[in-house]
GROMACS .gro file of C-alpha atoms in nm:
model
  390
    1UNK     CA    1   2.439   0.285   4.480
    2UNK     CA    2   2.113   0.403   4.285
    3UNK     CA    3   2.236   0.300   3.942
    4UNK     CA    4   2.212  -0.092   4.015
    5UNK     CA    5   1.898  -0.039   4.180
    6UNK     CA    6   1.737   0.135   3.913
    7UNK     CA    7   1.857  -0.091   3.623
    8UNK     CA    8   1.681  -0.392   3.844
    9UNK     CA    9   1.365  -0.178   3.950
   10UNK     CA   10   1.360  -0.062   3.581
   11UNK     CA   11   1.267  -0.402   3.454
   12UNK     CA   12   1.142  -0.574   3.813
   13UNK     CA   13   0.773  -0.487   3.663
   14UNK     CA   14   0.531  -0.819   3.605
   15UNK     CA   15   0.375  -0.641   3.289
   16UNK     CA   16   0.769  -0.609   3.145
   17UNK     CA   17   0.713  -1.043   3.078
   18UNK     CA   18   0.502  -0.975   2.781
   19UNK     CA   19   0.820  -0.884   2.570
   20UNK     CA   20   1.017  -1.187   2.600
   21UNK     CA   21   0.657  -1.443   2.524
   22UNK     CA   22   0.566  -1.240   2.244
   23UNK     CA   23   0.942  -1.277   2.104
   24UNK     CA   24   0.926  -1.598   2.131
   25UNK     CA   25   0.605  -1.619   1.960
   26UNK     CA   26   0.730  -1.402   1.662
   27UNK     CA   27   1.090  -1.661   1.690
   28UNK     CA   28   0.827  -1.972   1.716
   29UNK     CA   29   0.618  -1.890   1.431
   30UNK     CA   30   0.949  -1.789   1.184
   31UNK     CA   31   1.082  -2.050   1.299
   32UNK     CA   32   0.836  -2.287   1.183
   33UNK     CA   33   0.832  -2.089   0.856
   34UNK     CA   34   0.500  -1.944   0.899
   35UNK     CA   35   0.712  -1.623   0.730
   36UNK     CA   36   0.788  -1.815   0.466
   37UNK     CA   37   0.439  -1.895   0.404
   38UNK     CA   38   0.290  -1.573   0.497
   39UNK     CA   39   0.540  -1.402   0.194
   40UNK     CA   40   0.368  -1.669  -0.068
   41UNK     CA   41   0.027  -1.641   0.080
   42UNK     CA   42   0.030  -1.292   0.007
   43UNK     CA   43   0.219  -1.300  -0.346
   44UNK     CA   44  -0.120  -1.549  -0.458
   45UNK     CA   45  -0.377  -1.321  -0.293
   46UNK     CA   46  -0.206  -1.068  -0.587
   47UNK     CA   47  -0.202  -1.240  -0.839
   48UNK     CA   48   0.043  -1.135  -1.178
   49UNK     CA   49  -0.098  -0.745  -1.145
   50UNK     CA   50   0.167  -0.446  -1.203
   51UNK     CA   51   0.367  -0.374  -0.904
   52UNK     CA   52   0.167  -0.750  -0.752
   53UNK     CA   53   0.530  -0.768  -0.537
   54UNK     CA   54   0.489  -0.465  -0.398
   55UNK     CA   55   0.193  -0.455  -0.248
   56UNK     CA   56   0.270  -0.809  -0.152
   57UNK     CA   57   0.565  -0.675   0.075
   58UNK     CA   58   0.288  -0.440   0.261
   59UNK     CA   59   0.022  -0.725   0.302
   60UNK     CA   60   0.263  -0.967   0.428
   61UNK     CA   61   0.385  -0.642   0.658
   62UNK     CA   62   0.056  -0.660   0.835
   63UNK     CA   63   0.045  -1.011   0.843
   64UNK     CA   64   0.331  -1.033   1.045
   65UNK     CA   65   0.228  -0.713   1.277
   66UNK     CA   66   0.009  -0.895   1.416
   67UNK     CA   67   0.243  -1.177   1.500
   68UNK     CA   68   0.593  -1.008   1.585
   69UNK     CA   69   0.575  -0.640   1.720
   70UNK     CA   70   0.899  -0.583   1.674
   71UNK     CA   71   0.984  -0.343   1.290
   72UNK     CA   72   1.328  -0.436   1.344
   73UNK     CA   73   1.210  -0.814   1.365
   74UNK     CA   74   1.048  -0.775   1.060
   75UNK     CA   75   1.293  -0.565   0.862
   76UNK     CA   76   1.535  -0.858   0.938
   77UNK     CA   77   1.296  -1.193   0.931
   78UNK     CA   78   1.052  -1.204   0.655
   79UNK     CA   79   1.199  -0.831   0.496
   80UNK     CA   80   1.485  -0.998   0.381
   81UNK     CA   81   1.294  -1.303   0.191
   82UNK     CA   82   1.071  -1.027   0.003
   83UNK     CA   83   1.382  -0.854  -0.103
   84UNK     CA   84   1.541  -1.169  -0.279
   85UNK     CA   85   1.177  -1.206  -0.405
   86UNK     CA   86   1.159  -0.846  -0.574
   87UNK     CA   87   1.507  -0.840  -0.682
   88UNK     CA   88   1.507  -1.138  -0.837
   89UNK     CA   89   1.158  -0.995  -1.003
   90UNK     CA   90   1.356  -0.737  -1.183
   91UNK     CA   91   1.248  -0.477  -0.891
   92UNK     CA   92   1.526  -0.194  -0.840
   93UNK     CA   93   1.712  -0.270  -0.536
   94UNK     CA   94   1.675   0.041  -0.327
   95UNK     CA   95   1.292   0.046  -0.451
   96UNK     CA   96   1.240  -0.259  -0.265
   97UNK     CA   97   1.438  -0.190   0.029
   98UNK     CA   98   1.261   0.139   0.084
   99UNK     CA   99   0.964  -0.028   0.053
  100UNK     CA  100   1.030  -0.316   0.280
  101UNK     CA  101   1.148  -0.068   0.547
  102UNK     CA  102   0.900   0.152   0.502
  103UNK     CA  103   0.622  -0.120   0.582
  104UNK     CA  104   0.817  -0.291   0.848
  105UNK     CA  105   0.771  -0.023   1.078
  106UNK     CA  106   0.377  -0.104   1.081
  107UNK     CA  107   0.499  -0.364   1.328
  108UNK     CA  108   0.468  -0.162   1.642
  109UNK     CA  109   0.154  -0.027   1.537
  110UNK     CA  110  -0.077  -0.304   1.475
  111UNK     CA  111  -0.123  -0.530   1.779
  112UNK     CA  112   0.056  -0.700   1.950
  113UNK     CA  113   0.326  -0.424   2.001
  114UNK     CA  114   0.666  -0.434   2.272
  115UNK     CA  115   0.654  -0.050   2.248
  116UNK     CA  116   0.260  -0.057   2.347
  117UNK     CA  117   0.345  -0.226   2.624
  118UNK     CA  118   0.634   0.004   2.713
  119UNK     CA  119   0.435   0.314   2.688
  120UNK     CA  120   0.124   0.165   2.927
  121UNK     CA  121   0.379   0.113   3.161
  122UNK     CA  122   0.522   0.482   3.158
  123UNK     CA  123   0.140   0.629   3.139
  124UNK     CA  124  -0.067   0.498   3.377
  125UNK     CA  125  -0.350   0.706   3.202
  126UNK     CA  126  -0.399   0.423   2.971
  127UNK     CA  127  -0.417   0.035   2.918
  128UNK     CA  128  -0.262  -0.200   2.690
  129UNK     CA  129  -0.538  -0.324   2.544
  130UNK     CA  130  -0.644   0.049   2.491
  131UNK     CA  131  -0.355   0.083   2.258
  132UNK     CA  132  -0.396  -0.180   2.090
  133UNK     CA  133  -0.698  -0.134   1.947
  134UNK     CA  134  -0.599   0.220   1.906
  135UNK     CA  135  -0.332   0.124   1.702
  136UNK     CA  136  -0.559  -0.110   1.458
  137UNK     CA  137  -0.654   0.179   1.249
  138UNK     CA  138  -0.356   0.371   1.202
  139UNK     CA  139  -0.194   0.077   1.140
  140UNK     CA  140  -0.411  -0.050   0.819
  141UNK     CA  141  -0.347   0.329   0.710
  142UNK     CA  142  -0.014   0.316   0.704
  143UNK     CA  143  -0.029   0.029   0.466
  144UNK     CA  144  -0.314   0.159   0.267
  145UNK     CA  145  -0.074   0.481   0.219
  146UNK     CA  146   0.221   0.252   0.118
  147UNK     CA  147  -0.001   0.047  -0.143
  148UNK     CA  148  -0.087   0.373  -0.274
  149UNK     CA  149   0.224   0.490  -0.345
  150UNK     CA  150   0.308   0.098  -0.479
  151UNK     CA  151   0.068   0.180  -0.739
  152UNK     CA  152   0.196   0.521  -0.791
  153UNK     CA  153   0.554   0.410  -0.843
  154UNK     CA  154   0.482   0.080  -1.042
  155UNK     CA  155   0.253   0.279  -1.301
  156UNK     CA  156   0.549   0.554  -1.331
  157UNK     CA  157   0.805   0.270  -1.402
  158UNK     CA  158   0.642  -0.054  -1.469
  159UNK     CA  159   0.719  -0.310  -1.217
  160UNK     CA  160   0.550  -0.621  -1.333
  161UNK     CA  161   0.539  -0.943  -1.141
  162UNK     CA  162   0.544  -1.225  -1.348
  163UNK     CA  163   0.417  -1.508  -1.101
  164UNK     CA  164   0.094  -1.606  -1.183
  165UNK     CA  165  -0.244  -1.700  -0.992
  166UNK     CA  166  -0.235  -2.057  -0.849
  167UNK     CA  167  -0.514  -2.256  -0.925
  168UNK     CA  168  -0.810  -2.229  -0.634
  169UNK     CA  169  -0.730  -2.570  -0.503
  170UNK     CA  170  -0.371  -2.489  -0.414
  171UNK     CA  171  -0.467  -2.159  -0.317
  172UNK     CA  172  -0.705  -2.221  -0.064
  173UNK     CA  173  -0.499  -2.534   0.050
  174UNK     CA  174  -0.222  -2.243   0.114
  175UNK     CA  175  -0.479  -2.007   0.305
  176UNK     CA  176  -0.544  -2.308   0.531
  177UNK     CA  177  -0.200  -2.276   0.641
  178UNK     CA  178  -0.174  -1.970   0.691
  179UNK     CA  179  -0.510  -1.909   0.864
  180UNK     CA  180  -0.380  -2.051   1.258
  181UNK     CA  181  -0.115  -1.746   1.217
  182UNK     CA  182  -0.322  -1.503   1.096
  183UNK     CA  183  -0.591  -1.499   1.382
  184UNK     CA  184  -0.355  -1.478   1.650
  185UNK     CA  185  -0.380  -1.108   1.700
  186UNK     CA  186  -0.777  -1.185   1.698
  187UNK     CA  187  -0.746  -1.416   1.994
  188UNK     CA  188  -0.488  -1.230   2.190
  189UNK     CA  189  -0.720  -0.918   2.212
  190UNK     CA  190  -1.064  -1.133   2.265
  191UNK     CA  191  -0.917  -1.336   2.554
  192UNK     CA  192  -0.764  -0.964   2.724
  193UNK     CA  193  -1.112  -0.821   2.627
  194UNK     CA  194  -1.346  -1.126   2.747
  195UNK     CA  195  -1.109  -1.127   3.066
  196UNK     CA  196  -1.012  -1.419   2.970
  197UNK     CA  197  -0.605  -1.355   3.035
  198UNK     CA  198  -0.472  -1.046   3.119
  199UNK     CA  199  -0.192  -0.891   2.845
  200UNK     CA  200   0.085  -1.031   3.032
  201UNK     CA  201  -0.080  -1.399   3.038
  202UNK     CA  202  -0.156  -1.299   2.648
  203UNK     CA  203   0.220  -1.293   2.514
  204UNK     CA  204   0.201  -1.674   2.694
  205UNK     CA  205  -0.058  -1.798   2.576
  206UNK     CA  206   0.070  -1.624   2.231
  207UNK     CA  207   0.387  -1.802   2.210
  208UNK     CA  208   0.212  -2.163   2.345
  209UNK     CA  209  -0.022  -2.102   2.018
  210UNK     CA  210   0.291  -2.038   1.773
  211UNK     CA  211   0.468  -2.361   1.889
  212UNK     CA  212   0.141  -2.593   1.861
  213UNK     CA  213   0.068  -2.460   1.539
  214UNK     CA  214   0.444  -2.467   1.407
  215UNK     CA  215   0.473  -2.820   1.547
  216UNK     CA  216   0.148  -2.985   1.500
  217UNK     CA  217  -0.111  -2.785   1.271
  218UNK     CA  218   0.150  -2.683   0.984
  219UNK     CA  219   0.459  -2.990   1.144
  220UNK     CA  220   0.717  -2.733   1.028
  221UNK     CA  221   0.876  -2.669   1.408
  222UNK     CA  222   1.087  -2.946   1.510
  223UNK     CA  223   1.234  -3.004   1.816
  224UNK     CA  224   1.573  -2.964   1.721
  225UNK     CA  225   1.508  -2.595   1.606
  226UNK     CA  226   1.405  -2.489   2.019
  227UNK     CA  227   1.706  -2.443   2.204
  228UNK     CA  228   1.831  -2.188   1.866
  229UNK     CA  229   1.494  -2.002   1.928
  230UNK     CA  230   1.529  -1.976   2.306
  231UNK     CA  231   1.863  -1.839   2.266
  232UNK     CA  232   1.779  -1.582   1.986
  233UNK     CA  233   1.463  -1.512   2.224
  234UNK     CA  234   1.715  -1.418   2.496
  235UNK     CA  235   1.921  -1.228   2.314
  236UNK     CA  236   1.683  -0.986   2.160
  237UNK     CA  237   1.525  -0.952   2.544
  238UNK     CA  238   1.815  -0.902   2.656
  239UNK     CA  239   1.900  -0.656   2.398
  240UNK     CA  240   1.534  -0.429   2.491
  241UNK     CA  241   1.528  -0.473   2.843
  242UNK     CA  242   1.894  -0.321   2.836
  243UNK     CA  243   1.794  -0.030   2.699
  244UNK     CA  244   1.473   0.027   2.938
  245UNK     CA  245   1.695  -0.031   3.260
  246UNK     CA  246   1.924   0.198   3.110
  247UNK     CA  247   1.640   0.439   3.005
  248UNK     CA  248   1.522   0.395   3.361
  249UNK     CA  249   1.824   0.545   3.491
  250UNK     CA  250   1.851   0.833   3.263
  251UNK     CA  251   1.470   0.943   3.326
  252UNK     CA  252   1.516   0.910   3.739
  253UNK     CA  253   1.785   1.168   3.688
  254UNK     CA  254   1.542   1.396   3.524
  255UNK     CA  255   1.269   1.360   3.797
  256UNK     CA  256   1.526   1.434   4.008
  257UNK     CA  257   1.689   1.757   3.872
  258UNK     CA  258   1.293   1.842   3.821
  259UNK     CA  259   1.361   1.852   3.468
  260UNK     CA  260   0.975   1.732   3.332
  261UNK     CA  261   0.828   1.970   3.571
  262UNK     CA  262   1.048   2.275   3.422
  263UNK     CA  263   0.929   2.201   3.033
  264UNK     CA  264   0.566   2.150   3.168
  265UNK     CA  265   0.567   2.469   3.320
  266UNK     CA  266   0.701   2.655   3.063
  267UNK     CA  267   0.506   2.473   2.800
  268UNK     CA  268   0.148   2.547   3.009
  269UNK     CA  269   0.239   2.903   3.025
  270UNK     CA  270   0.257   2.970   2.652
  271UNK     CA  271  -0.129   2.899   2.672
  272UNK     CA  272  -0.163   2.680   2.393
  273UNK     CA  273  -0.471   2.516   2.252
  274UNK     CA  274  -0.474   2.144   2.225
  275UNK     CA  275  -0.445   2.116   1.846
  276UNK     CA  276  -0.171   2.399   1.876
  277UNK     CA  277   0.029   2.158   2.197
  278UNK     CA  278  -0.006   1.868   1.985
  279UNK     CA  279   0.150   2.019   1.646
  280UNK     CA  280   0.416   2.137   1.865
  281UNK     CA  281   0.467   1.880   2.034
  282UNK     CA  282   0.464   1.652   1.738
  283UNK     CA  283   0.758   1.828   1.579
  284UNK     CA  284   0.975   1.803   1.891
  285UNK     CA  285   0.876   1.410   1.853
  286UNK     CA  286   0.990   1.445   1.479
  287UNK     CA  287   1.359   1.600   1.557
  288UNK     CA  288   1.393   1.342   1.909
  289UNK     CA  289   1.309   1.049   1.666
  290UNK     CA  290   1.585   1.153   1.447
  291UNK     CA  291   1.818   1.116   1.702
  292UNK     CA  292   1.683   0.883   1.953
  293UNK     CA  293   1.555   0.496   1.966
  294UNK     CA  294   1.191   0.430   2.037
  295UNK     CA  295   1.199   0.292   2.358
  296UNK     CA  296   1.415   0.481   2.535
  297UNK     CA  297   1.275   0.790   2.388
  298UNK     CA  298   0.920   0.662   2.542
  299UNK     CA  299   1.054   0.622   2.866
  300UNK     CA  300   1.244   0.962   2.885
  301UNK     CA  301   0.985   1.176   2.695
  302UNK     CA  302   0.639   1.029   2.809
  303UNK     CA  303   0.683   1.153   3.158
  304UNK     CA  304   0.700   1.494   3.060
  305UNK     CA  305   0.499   1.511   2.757
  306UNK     CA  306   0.143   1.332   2.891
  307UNK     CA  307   0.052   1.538   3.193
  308UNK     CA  308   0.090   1.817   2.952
  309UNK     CA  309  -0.137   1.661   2.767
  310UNK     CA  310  -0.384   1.569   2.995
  311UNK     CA  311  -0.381   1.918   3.160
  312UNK     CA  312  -0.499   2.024   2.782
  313UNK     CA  313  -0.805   1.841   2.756
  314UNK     CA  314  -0.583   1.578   2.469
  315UNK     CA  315  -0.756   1.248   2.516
  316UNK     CA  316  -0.501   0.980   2.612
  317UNK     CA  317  -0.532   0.783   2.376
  318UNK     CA  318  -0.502   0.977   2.080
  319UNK     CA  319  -0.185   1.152   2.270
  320UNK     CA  320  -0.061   0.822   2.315
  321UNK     CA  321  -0.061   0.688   1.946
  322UNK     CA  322   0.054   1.044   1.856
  323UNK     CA  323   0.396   0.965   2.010
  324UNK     CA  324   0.398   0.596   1.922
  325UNK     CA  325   0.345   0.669   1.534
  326UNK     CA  326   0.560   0.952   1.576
  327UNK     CA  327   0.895   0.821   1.726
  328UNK     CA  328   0.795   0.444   1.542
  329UNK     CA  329   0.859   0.723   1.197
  330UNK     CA  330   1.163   0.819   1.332
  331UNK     CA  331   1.273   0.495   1.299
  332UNK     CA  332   1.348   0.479   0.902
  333UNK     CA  333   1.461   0.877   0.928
  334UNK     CA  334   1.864   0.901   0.912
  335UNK     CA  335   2.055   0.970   1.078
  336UNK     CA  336   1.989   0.710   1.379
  337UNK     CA  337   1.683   0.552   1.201
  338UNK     CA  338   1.715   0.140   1.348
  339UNK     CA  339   1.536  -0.024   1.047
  340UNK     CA  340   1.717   0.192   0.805
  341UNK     CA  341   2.045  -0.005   0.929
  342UNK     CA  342   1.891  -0.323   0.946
  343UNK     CA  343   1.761  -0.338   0.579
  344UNK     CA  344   2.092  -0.169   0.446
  345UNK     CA  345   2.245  -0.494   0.588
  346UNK     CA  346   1.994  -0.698   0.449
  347UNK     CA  347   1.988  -0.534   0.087
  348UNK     CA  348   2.339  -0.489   0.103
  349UNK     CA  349   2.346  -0.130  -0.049
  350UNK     CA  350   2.449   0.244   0.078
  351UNK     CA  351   2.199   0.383   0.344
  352UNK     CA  352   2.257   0.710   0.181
  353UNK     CA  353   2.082   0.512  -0.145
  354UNK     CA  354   1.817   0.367   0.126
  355UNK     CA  355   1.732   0.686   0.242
  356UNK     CA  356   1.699   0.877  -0.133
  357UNK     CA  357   1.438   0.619  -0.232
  358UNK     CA  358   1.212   0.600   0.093
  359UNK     CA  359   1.118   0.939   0.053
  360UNK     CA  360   0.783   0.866  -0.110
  361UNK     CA  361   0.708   0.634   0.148
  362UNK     CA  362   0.804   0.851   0.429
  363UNK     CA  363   0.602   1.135   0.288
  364UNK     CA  364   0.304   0.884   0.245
  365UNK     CA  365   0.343   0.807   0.641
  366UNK     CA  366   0.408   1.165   0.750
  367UNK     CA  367   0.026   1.214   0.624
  368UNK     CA  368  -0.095   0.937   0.759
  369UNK     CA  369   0.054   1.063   1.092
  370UNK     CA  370  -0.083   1.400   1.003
  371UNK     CA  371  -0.459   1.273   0.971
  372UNK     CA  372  -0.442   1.086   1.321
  373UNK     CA  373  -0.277   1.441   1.493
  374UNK     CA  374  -0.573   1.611   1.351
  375UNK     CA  375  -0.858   1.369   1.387
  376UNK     CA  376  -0.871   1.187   1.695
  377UNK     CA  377  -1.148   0.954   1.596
  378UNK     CA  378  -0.903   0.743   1.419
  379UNK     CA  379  -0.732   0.641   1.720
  380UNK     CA  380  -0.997   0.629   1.998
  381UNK     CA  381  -1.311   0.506   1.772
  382UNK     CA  382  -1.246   0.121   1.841
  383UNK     CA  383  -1.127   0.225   2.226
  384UNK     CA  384  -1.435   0.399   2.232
  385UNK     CA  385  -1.668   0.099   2.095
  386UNK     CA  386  -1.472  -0.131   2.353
  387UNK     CA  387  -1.524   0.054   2.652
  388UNK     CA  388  -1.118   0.133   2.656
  389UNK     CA  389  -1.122   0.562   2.588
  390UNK     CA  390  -1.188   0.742   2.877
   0.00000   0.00000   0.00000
């Protein structure tokens, strides 16, 4: 009797809405080939540089955080057109897969983020709005750690890009286009800020922007193309809110057995200093996100893992973005890593290939990921300037 009544209580929550509006805004606005436009936007802002494809794949990889949310999303969507691109460049294969995976996963990090929203709903220590702007910074550090090793790796083997600056007319006429797409993210977290909307009325009002700008600022969303986005929308919902309900489940059964309150115990009683809990507790992320997804690891491991935290003096926050960057890493790590799969299906070569040449870029992101563990101001200085931290 309790498992059909936690796989509806699981996902009877009002906040849960957000994730099916802002898929539909990340369907709307690739659907109206904003991507499209988004992956030549940022090959021009390059120009014909060594390696220019490269770090065009991690600028159009924040572009479209700030749209989508999703890493898988991306990996699939716009990852796939900058792999044709960089292939077709002369670009190894598995260079540009890595690559594309690697910077896919920055997704979940900049704002608007589905796992954000999961994670304020397990914590109620924190707000989604907090994390978001917590996740602004780690986010452009992820892909300031990727361009660096872009530059590193195109030096060492001499990736050129042989596409050219367009002249400034057709480049700024091109940066019109783009600019409706790219300020989304701005006026999602000023109207949740100015209390304009609240974060669930946010992913609505996000996906009403994408289809007025697909259909009348850039007139590339038709009509015809709605009912194919409304039924891809429902299908990847369907596909998350699965796997919370089923999540659900799984972590009743360990409040149950008394399961959380076991590890906390036995965790407190070790006596461990804050940066001491959250190095430990960061490697126990690192070996879960091997094996498990994000969100269901979220929803099984937050309950047990924040009062800990909280009973150390960790700020939420930073605790908070600790596990999100850390599990969101997990997911190009084999042998369970999500966007791994996705991009091996897209690139059409070996994961065991895929996961050889994302190496650098994992060890780039395991640093980045190192610097927020051990300074907290990287996560909770915009919180803190907001009003958000606690």
């Amino acid at each position: 009797m309790l498992v059909p009544q936690r796989l509806f209580t699981g996902i009877d929550s009002f906040p849960l809405m957000a994730v099916p509006f802002f898929i539909l805004a990340a369907e709307l606005m690739t659907g109206g080939r904003i991507t499209d436009l988004l992956v030549r936007f940022a090959c021009q802002l390059i120009g014909n540089v060594r390696g220019g494809l490269g770090y065009a794949n991690v600028i159009m990889a924040i572009f479209m955080a700030g749209i989508s949310g999703s890493a898988l999303a991306d990996a699939a969507g716009p990852g796939s057109v900058i792999i044709r691109m960089m292939r077709q460049a002369g670009y190894p294969a598995p260079y540009a897969a890595a690559l594309t995976a690697s910077s896919a996963i920055i997704a979940p990090i900049i704002p608007p983020s589905i796992i954000m929203i999961i994670y304020a709903l397990t914590d109620n220590s924190v707000s989604v709005i907090g994390l978001f702007l917590a996740g602004i910074v780690p986010g452009l550090m992820l892909g300031m750690s990727l361009l660096a090793v872009n530059w590193w790796l195109s030096r060492r083997n001499d990736y050129t890009f042989p596409m050219a600056r367009p002249a400034w007319a057709q480049f700024l006429k091109d940066s019109w286009k783009v600019f409706p797409a790219l300020v989304m993210p701005a006026i999602i977290l000023g109207g949740i800020h100015g209390g304009i909307f609240t974060p669930t009325e946010a992913s609505a009002v996000a996906a009403v922007y994408a289809f007025l700008v697909g259909r009348f600022v850039i007139g590339t969303l038709s009509i015809r193309q709605i009912p194919r986005i409304l039924v891809s929308t429902a299908i990847m919902t369907s596909a998350v809110l699965l796997v919370v309900s089923m999540a659900t489940i799984f972590a009743y059964m360990l409040t149950v057995l008394q399961i959380p309150q076991g590890i906390s115990q036995a965790i407190a009683s070790w006596g461990l200093s804050p940066t001491i809990l959250l190095i430990v507790v960061s490697l126990f992320l690192l070996i879960c996100g091997l094996f498990l997804d994000t969100l269901p690891a979220v929803i099984i491991l937050v309950p047990i893992l924040a009062p800990l935290a909280q009973n150390a003096g960790i700020d939420p926050l930073h605790f908070a973005m600790v596990v999100i960057l850390n599990l969101t890493i997990g997911m190009i790590t084999p042998p369970v890593g999500a966007v791994l799969f996705v991009v091996t299906v897209v690139a059409k070569i070996p994961i065991f290939t895929l996961a050889r040449a994302i190496i650098p870029m994992l060890m780039a992101e395991l640093l980045v990921f190192a610097l927020i563990v051990f300074f907290p101001a990287f996560t909770t200085w915009l919180p803190n300037l907001f009003g958000y931290s606690r």
